[in-house]
mmCIF file of C-alpha atoms in Angstrom:
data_model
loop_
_atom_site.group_PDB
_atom_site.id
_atom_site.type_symbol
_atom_site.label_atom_id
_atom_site.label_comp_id
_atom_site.label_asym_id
_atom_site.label_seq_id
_atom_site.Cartn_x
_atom_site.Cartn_y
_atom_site.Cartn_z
ATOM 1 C CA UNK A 1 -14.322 -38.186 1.497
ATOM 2 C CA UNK A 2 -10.946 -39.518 0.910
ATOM 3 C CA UNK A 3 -10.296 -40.087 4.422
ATOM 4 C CA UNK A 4 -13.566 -42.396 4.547
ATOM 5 C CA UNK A 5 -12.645 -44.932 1.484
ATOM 6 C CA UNK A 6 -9.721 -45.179 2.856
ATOM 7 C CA UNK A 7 -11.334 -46.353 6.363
ATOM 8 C CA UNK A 8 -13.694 -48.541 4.245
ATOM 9 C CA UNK A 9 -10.530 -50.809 3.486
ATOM 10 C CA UNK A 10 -8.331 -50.230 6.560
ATOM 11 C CA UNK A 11 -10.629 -49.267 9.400
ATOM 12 C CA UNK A 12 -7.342 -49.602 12.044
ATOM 13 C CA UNK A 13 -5.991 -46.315 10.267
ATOM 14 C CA UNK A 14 -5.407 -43.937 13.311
ATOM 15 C CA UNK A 15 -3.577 -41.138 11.514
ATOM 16 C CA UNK A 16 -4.535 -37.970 10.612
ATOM 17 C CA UNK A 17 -7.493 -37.214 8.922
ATOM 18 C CA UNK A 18 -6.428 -35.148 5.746
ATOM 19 C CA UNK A 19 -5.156 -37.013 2.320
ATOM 20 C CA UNK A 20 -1.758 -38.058 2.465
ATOM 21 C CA UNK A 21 -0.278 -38.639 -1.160
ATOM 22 C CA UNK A 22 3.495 -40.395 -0.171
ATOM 23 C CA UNK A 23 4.540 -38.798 2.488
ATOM 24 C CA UNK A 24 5.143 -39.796 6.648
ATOM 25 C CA UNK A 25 5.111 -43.488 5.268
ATOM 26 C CA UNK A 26 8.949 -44.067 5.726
ATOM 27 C CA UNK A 27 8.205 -46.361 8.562
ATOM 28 C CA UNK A 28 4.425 -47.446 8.166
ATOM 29 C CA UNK A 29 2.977 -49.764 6.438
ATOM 30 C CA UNK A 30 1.386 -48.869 2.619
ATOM 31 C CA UNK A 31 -2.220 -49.995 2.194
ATOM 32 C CA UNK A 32 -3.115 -49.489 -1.019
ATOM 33 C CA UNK A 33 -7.217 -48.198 -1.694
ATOM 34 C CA UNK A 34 -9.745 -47.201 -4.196
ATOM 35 C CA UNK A 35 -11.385 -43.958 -4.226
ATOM 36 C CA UNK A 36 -13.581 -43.644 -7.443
ATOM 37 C CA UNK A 37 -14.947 -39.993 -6.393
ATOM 38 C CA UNK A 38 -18.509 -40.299 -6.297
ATOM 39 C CA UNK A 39 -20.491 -37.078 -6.369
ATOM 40 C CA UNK A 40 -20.099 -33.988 -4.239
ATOM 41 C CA UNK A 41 -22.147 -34.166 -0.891
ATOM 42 C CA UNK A 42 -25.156 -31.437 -1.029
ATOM 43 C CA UNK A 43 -23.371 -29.708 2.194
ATOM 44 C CA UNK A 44 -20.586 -29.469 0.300
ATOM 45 C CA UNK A 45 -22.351 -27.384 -2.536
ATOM 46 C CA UNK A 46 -24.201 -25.247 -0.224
ATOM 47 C CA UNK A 47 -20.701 -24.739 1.825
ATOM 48 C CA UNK A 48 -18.986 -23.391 -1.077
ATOM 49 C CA UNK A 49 -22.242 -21.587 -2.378
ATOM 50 C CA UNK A 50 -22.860 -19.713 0.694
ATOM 51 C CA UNK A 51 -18.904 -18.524 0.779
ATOM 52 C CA UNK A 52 -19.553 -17.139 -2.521
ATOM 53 C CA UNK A 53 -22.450 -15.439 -2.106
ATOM 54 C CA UNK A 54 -20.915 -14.238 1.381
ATOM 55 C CA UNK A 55 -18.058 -13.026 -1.041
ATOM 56 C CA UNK A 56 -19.780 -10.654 -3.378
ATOM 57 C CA UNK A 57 -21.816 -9.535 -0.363
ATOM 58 C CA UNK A 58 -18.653 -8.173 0.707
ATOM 59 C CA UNK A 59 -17.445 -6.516 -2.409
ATOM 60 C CA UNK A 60 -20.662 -4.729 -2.110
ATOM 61 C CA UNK A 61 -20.365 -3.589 0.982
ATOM 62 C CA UNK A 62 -17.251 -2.161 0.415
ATOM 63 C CA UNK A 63 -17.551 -0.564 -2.897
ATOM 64 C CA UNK A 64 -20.534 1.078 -2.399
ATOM 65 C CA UNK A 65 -19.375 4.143 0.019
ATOM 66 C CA UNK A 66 -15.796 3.735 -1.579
ATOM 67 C CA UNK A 67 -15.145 7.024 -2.494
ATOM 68 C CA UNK A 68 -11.244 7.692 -2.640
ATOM 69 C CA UNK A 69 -11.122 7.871 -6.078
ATOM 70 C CA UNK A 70 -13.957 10.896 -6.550
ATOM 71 C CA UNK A 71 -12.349 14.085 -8.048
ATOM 72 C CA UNK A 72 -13.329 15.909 -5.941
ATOM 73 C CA UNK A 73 -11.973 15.950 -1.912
ATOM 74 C CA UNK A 74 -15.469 14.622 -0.723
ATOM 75 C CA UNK A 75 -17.904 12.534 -2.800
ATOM 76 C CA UNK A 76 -20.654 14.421 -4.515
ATOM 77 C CA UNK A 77 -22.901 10.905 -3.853
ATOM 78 C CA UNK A 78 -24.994 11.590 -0.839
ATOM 79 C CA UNK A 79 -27.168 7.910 -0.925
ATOM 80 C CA UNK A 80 -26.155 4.103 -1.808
ATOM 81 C CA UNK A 81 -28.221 4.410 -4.639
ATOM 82 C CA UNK A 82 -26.172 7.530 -6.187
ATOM 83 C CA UNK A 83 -22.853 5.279 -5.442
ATOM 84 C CA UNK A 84 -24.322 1.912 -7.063
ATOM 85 C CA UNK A 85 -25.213 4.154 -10.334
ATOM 86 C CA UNK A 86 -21.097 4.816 -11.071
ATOM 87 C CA UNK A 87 -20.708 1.324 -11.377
ATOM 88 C CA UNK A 88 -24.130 -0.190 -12.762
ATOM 89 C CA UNK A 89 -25.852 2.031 -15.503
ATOM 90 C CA UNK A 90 -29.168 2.096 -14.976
ATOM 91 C CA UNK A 91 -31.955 5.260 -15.520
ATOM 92 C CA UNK A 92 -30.857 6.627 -12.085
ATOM 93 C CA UNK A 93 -27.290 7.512 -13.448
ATOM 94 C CA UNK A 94 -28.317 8.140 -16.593
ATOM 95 C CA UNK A 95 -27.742 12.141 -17.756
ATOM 96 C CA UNK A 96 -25.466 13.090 -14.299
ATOM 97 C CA UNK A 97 -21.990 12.351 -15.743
ATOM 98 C CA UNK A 98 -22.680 14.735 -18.630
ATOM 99 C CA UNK A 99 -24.119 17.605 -15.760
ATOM 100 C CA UNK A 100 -22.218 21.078 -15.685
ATOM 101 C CA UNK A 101 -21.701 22.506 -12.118
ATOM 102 C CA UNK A 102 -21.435 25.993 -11.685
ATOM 103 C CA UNK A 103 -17.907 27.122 -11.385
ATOM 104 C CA UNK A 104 -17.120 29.647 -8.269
ATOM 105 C CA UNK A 105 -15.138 32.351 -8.377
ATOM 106 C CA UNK A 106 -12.793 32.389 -6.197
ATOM 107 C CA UNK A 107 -12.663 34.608 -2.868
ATOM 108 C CA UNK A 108 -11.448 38.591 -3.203
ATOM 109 C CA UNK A 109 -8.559 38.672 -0.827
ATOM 110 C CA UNK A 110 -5.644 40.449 -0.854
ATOM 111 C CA UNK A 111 -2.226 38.536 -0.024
ATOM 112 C CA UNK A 112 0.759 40.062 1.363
ATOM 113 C CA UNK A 113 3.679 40.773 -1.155
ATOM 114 C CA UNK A 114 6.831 37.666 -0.570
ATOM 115 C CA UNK A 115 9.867 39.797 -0.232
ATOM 116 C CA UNK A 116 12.499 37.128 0.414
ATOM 117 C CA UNK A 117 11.614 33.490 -1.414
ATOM 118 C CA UNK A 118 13.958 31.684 0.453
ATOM 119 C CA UNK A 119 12.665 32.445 3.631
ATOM 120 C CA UNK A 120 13.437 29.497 6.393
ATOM 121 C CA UNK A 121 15.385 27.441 4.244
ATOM 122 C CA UNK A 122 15.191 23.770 4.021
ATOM 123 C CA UNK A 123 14.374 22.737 7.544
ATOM 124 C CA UNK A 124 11.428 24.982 7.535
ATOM 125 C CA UNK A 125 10.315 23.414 4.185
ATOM 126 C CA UNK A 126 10.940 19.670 5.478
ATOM 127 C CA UNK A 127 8.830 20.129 8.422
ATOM 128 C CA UNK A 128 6.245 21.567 6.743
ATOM 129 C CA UNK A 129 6.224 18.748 4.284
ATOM 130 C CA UNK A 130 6.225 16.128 7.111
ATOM 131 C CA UNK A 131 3.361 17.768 8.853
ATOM 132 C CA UNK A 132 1.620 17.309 5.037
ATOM 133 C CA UNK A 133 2.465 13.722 5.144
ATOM 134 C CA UNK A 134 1.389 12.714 8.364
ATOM 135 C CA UNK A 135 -1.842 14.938 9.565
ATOM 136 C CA UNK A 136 -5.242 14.454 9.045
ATOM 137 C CA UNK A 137 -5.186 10.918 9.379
ATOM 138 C CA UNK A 138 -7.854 8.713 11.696
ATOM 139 C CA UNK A 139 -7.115 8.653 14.964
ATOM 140 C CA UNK A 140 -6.681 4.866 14.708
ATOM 141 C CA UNK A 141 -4.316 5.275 12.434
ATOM 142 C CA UNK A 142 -1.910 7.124 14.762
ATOM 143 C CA UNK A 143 -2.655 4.179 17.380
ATOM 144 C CA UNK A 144 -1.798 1.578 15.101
ATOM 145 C CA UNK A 145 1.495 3.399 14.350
ATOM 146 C CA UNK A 146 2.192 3.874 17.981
ATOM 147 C CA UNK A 147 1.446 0.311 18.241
ATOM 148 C CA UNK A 148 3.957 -0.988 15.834
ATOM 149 C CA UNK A 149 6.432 1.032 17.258
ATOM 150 C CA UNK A 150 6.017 -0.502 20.629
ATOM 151 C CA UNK A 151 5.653 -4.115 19.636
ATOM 152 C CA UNK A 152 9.259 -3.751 16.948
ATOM 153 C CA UNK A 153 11.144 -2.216 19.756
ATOM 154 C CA UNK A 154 9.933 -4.420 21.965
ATOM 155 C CA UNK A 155 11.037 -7.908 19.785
ATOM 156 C CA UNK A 156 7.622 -9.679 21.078
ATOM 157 C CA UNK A 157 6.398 -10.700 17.579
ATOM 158 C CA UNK A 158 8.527 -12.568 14.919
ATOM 159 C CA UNK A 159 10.317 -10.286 12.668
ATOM 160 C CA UNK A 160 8.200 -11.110 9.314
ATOM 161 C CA UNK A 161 4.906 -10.007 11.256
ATOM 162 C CA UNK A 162 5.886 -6.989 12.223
ATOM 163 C CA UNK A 163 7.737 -6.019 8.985
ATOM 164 C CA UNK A 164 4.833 -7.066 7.082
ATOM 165 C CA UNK A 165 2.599 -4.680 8.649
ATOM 166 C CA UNK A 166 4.917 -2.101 9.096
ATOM 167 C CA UNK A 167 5.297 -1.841 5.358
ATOM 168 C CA UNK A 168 1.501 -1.496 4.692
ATOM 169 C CA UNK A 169 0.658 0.726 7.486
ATOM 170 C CA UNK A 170 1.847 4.058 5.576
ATOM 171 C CA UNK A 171 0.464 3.514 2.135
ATOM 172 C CA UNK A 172 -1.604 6.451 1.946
ATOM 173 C CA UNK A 173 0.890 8.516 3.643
ATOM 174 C CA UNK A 174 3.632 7.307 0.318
ATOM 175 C CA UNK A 175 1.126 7.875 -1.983
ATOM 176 C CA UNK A 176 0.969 11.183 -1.549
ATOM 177 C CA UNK A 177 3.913 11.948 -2.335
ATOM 178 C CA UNK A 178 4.139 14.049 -6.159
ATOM 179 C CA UNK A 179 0.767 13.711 -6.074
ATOM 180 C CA UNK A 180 -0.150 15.999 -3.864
ATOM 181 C CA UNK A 181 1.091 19.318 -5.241
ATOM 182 C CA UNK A 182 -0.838 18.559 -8.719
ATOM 183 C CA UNK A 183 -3.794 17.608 -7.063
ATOM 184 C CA UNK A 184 -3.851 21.022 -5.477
ATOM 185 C CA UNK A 185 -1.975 22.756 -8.276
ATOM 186 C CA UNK A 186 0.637 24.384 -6.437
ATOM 187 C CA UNK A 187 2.984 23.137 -9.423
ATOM 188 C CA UNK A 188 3.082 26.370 -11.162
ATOM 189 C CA UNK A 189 4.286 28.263 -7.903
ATOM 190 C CA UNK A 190 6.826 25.545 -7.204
ATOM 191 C CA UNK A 191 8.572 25.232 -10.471
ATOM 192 C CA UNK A 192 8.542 29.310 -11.232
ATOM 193 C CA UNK A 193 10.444 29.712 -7.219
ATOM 194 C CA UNK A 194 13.736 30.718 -6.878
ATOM 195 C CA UNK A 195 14.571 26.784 -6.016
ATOM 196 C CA UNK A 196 11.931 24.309 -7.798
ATOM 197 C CA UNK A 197 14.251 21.252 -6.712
ATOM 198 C CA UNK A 198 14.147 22.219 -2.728
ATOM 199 C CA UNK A 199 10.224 21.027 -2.311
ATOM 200 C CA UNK A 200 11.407 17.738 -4.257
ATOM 201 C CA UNK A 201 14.050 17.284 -1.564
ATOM 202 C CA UNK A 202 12.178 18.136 1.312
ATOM 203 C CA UNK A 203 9.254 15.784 0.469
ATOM 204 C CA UNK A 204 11.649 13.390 -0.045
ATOM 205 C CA UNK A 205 13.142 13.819 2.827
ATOM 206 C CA UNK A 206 10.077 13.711 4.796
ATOM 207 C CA UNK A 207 9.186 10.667 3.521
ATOM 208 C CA UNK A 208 12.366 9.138 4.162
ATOM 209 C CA UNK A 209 12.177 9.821 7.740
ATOM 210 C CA UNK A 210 8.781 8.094 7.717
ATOM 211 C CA UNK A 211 9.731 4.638 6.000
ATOM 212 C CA UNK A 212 12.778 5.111 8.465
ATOM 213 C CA UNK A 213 11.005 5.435 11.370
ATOM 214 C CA UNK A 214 8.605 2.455 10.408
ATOM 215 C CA UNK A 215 10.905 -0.081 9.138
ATOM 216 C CA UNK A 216 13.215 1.225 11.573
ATOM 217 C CA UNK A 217 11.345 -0.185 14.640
ATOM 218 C CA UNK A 218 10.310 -3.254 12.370
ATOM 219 C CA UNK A 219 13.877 -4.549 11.386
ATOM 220 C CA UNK A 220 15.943 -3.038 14.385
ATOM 221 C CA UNK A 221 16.564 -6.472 15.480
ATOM 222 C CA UNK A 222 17.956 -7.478 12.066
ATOM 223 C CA UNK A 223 20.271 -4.528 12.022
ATOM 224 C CA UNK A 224 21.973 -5.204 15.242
ATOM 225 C CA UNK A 225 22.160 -9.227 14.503
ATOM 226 C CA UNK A 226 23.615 -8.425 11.383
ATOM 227 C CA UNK A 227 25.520 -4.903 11.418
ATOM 228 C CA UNK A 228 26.458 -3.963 8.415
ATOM 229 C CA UNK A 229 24.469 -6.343 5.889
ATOM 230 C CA UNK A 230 21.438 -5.293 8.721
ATOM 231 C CA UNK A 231 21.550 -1.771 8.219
ATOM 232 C CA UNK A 232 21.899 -1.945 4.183
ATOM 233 C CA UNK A 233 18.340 -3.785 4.353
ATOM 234 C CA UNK A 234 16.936 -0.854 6.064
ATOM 235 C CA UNK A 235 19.161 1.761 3.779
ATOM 236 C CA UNK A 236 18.056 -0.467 0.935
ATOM 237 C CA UNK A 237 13.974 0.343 1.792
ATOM 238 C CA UNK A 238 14.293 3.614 2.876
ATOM 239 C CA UNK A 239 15.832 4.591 -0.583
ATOM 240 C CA UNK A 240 12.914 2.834 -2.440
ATOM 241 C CA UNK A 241 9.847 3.315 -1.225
ATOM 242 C CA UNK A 242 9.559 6.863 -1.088
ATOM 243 C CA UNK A 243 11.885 7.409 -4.205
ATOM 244 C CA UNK A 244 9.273 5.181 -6.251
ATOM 245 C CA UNK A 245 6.180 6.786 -4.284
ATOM 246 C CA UNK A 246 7.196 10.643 -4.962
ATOM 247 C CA UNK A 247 8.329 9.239 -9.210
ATOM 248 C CA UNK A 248 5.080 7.544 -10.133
ATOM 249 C CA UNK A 249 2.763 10.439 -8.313
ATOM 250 C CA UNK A 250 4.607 13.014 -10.167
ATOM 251 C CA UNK A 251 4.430 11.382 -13.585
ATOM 252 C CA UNK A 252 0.842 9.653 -13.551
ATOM 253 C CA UNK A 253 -0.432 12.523 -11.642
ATOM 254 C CA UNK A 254 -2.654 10.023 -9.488
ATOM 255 C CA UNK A 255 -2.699 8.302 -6.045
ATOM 256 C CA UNK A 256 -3.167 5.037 -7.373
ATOM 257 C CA UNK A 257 -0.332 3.911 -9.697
ATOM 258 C CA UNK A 258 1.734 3.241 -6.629
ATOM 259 C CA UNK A 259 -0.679 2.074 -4.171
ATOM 260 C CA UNK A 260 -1.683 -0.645 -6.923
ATOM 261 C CA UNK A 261 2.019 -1.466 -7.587
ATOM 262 C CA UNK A 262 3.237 -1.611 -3.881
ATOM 263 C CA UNK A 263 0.244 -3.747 -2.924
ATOM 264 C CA UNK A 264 1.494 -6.325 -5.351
ATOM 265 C CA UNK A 265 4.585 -6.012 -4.234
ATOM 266 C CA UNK A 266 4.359 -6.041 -1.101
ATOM 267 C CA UNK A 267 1.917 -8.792 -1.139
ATOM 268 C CA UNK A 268 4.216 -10.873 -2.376
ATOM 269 C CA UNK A 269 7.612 -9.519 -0.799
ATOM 270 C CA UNK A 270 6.822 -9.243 2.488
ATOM 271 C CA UNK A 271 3.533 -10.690 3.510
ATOM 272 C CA UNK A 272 4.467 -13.885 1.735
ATOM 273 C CA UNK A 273 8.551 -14.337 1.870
ATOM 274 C CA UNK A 274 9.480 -14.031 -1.758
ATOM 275 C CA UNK A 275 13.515 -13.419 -1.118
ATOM 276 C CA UNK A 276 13.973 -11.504 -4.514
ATOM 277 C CA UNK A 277 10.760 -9.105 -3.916
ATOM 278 C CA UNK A 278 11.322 -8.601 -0.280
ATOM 279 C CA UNK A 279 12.388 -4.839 -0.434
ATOM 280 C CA UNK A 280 11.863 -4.959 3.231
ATOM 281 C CA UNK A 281 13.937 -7.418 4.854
ATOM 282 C CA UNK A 282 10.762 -9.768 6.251
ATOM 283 C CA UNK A 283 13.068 -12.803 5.558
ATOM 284 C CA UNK A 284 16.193 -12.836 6.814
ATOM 285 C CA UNK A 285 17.529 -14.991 3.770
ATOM 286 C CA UNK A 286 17.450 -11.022 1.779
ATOM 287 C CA UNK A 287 20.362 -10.101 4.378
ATOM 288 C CA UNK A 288 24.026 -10.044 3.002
ATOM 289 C CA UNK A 289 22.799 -10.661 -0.480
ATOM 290 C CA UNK A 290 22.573 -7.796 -3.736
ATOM 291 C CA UNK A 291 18.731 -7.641 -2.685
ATOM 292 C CA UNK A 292 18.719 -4.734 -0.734
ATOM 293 C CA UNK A 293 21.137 -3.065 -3.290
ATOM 294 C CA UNK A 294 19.234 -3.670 -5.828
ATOM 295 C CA UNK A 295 16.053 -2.155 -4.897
ATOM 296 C CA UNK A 296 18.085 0.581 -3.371
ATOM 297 C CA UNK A 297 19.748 1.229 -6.604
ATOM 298 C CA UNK A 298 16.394 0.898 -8.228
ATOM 299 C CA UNK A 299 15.282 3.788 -5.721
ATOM 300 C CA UNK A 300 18.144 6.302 -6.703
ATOM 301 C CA UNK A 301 17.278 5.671 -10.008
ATOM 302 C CA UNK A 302 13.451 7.106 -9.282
ATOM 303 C CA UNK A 303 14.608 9.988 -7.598
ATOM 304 C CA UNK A 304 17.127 10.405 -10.353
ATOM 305 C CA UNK A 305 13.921 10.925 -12.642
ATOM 306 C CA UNK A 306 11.941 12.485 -10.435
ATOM 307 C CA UNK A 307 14.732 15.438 -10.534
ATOM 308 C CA UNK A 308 14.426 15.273 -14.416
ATOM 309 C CA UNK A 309 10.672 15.229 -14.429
ATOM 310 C CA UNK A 310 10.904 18.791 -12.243
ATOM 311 C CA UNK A 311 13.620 19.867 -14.681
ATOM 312 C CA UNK A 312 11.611 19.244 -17.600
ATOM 313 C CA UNK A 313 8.580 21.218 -15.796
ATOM 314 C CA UNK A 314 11.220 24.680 -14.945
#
C-alpha cells in the first residue's frame, strides 16, 4: 500500500517494492510523498484472520494427544475427548481427577542376595547409564543423529546450522538426567550403596560423552580453525549442559524445568546468534572470549551442587 502512493506521485520508480524509510538513497534522487493510510484492504483482514485461525488449529492439534507430562509412563486418556477434558472443564471431566485406582501389589519374586556392591566398578556403571540415556528412542531419532554427524564432519552446512540443531537434537536425552532415578525411585537404593556419588558420576559422565559427541561433530571445524580458544568452546558446553541437566532434574524432581530453560536458551543462543547466550559456539564471535568460561564455570558450579544435593540425601 505504501509502495502504490508512492507510484501515484512518481510512477518512473523502478526499485524495489517494499518501504524504504532512508536508506539506498546515497546516490538517488529523494521524492518526497504522502501516504495518509486509508483503511486495511478486506484481503488483508481475511489474510491475517485465516493465519490465526490456522494458528490455534495447530495448538489443538498438538495438545490434544500431548501426553509427556501424564504421571504415569503411558496416558490413562484413551479418546480426544478424554485429552480435551484436562484442559477445558466441562461435565465429561468432571468427578475423574478425584477417582481412586486400585493399587497392585507388587509381584512375589524372590531376588538373589548382592554379595559384593561394588561389583564392575565404574565402567560397568557408565555404560549402563549411557545405554539409559540413549535407548528407546524413535527410530528417526537415531537417523537424525546419524545425520548430523555426517553433515558436521562433513563441513557442507554453515557452522550456526548445524550447531543449532545439534544442540536441540538431545533434549530429551539431557532431561533425563536426575530425573530419572526419582521417577523410578531407585533413590533409596542409590544413596544407602556402598558409593551413592559413583551413579552421579557415571550419569554424568554419560552425558558428557553425549553433548561431546554432538557438539563435537557440530563445532569440529571451529576447534581446528581456532585450537585452543576452539576446543574451550566445546569444553565450555560439554561442562554445562549436562551439569545443569542432571542439577535441575535432581532438585525439581521433573523433566521439564530444564527442557523449558534450555529451550529459551537455546532459542536465543544458538538458533538466533546472541554472543553472550551462545553456550554453544554457533557464532564464532563467542571464540577467544570469557563466554565459554563462563558457562563452563557456571557448569562446575551445578555439578558442584548436584554432589551436595546427593550428600544431603546419604
Amino acid at each position: 500500500m505504501t509502495v502504490d502512493a508512492l507510484l501515484s506521485v512518481a510512477p518512473e520508480y523502478d526499485g524495489p517494492p517494499v518501504a524504504n524509510y532512508g536508506t539506498g538513497t546515497i546516490d538517488g534522487e529523494v521524492v518526497t510523498f504522502e501516504w495518509n493510510g486509508g483503511a486495511w484492504p478486506a484481503w488483508f483482514v481475511a489474510n491475517r484472520l485465516g493465519f490465526s485461525l490456522a494458528g490455534i488449529g495447530l495448538v489443538l492439534v498438538a495438545t490434544l494427544p500431548y501426553d509427556r507430562y501424564d504421571t504415569g509412563d503411558e496416558s490413562t486418556s484413551s479418546t480426544l475427548v478424554d485429552r480435551l477434558g484436562r484442559f477445558v472443564p466441562s461435565p465429561l471431566s468432571r468427578g475423574r481427577d478425584g477417582d481412586e485406582t486400585d493399587a497392585t501389589e507388587p509381584a512375589n519374586v524372590s531376588l538373589t542376595p548382592v554379595a559384593d556392591r561394588s561389583a564392575g566398578g565404574f565402567g560397568r556403571l557408565f555404560v549402563q547409564e549411557l545405554r539409559l540415556l540413549i535407548r528407546g528412542r524413535p527410530w528417526w531419532w537415531y537417523a537424525g543423529a546419524a545425520v548430523i554427524a555426517v553433515v558436521g564432519v562433513a563441513g557442507t552446512v554453515p557452522s550456526a546450522a548445524i550447531v543449532s540443531v545439534a544442540t536441540i537434537w538431545p533434549l530429551f536425552v539431557w532431561s533425563g538426567m536426575g530425573y530419572r532415578s526419582v521417577h523410578h525411585r531407585v533413590t533409596p537404593f542409590i544413596v544407602s550403596s556402598r558409593q551413592p556419588y559413583r551413579q552421579l558420576f557415571a550419569e554424568w559422565s554419560a552425558g558428557a560423552l553425549v553433548t561431546g559427541a554432538f557438539l563435537g561433530v557440530a563445532v569440529w571445524p571451529t576447534v581446528l580453525d581456532a585450537g585452543l580458544k576452539g576446543a574451550i568452546v566445546l569444553g565450555g558446553a560439554v561442562l554445562f549442559v549436562p551439569s545443569v541437566a542432571q542439577v535441575l532434574g535432581l532438585w525439581s524432581r521433573t523433566r521439564r524445568a530444564f527442557e523449558l530453560g534450555y529451550l529459551v536458551l537455546w532459542y536465543a543462543g544458538p538458533l538466533n546468534g546472541v554472543p553472550p547466550l551462545d553456550f554453544a559456539g554457533a557464532t564464532t564471535e563467542t571464540v577467544g572470549t570469557v563466554i565459554p568460561v563462563a558457562f563452563g564455570a557456571v557448569g562446575l558450579v551445578a555439578l558442584g551442587t548436584a554432589l551436595g544435593h546427593r550428600w544431603l540425601q546419604t
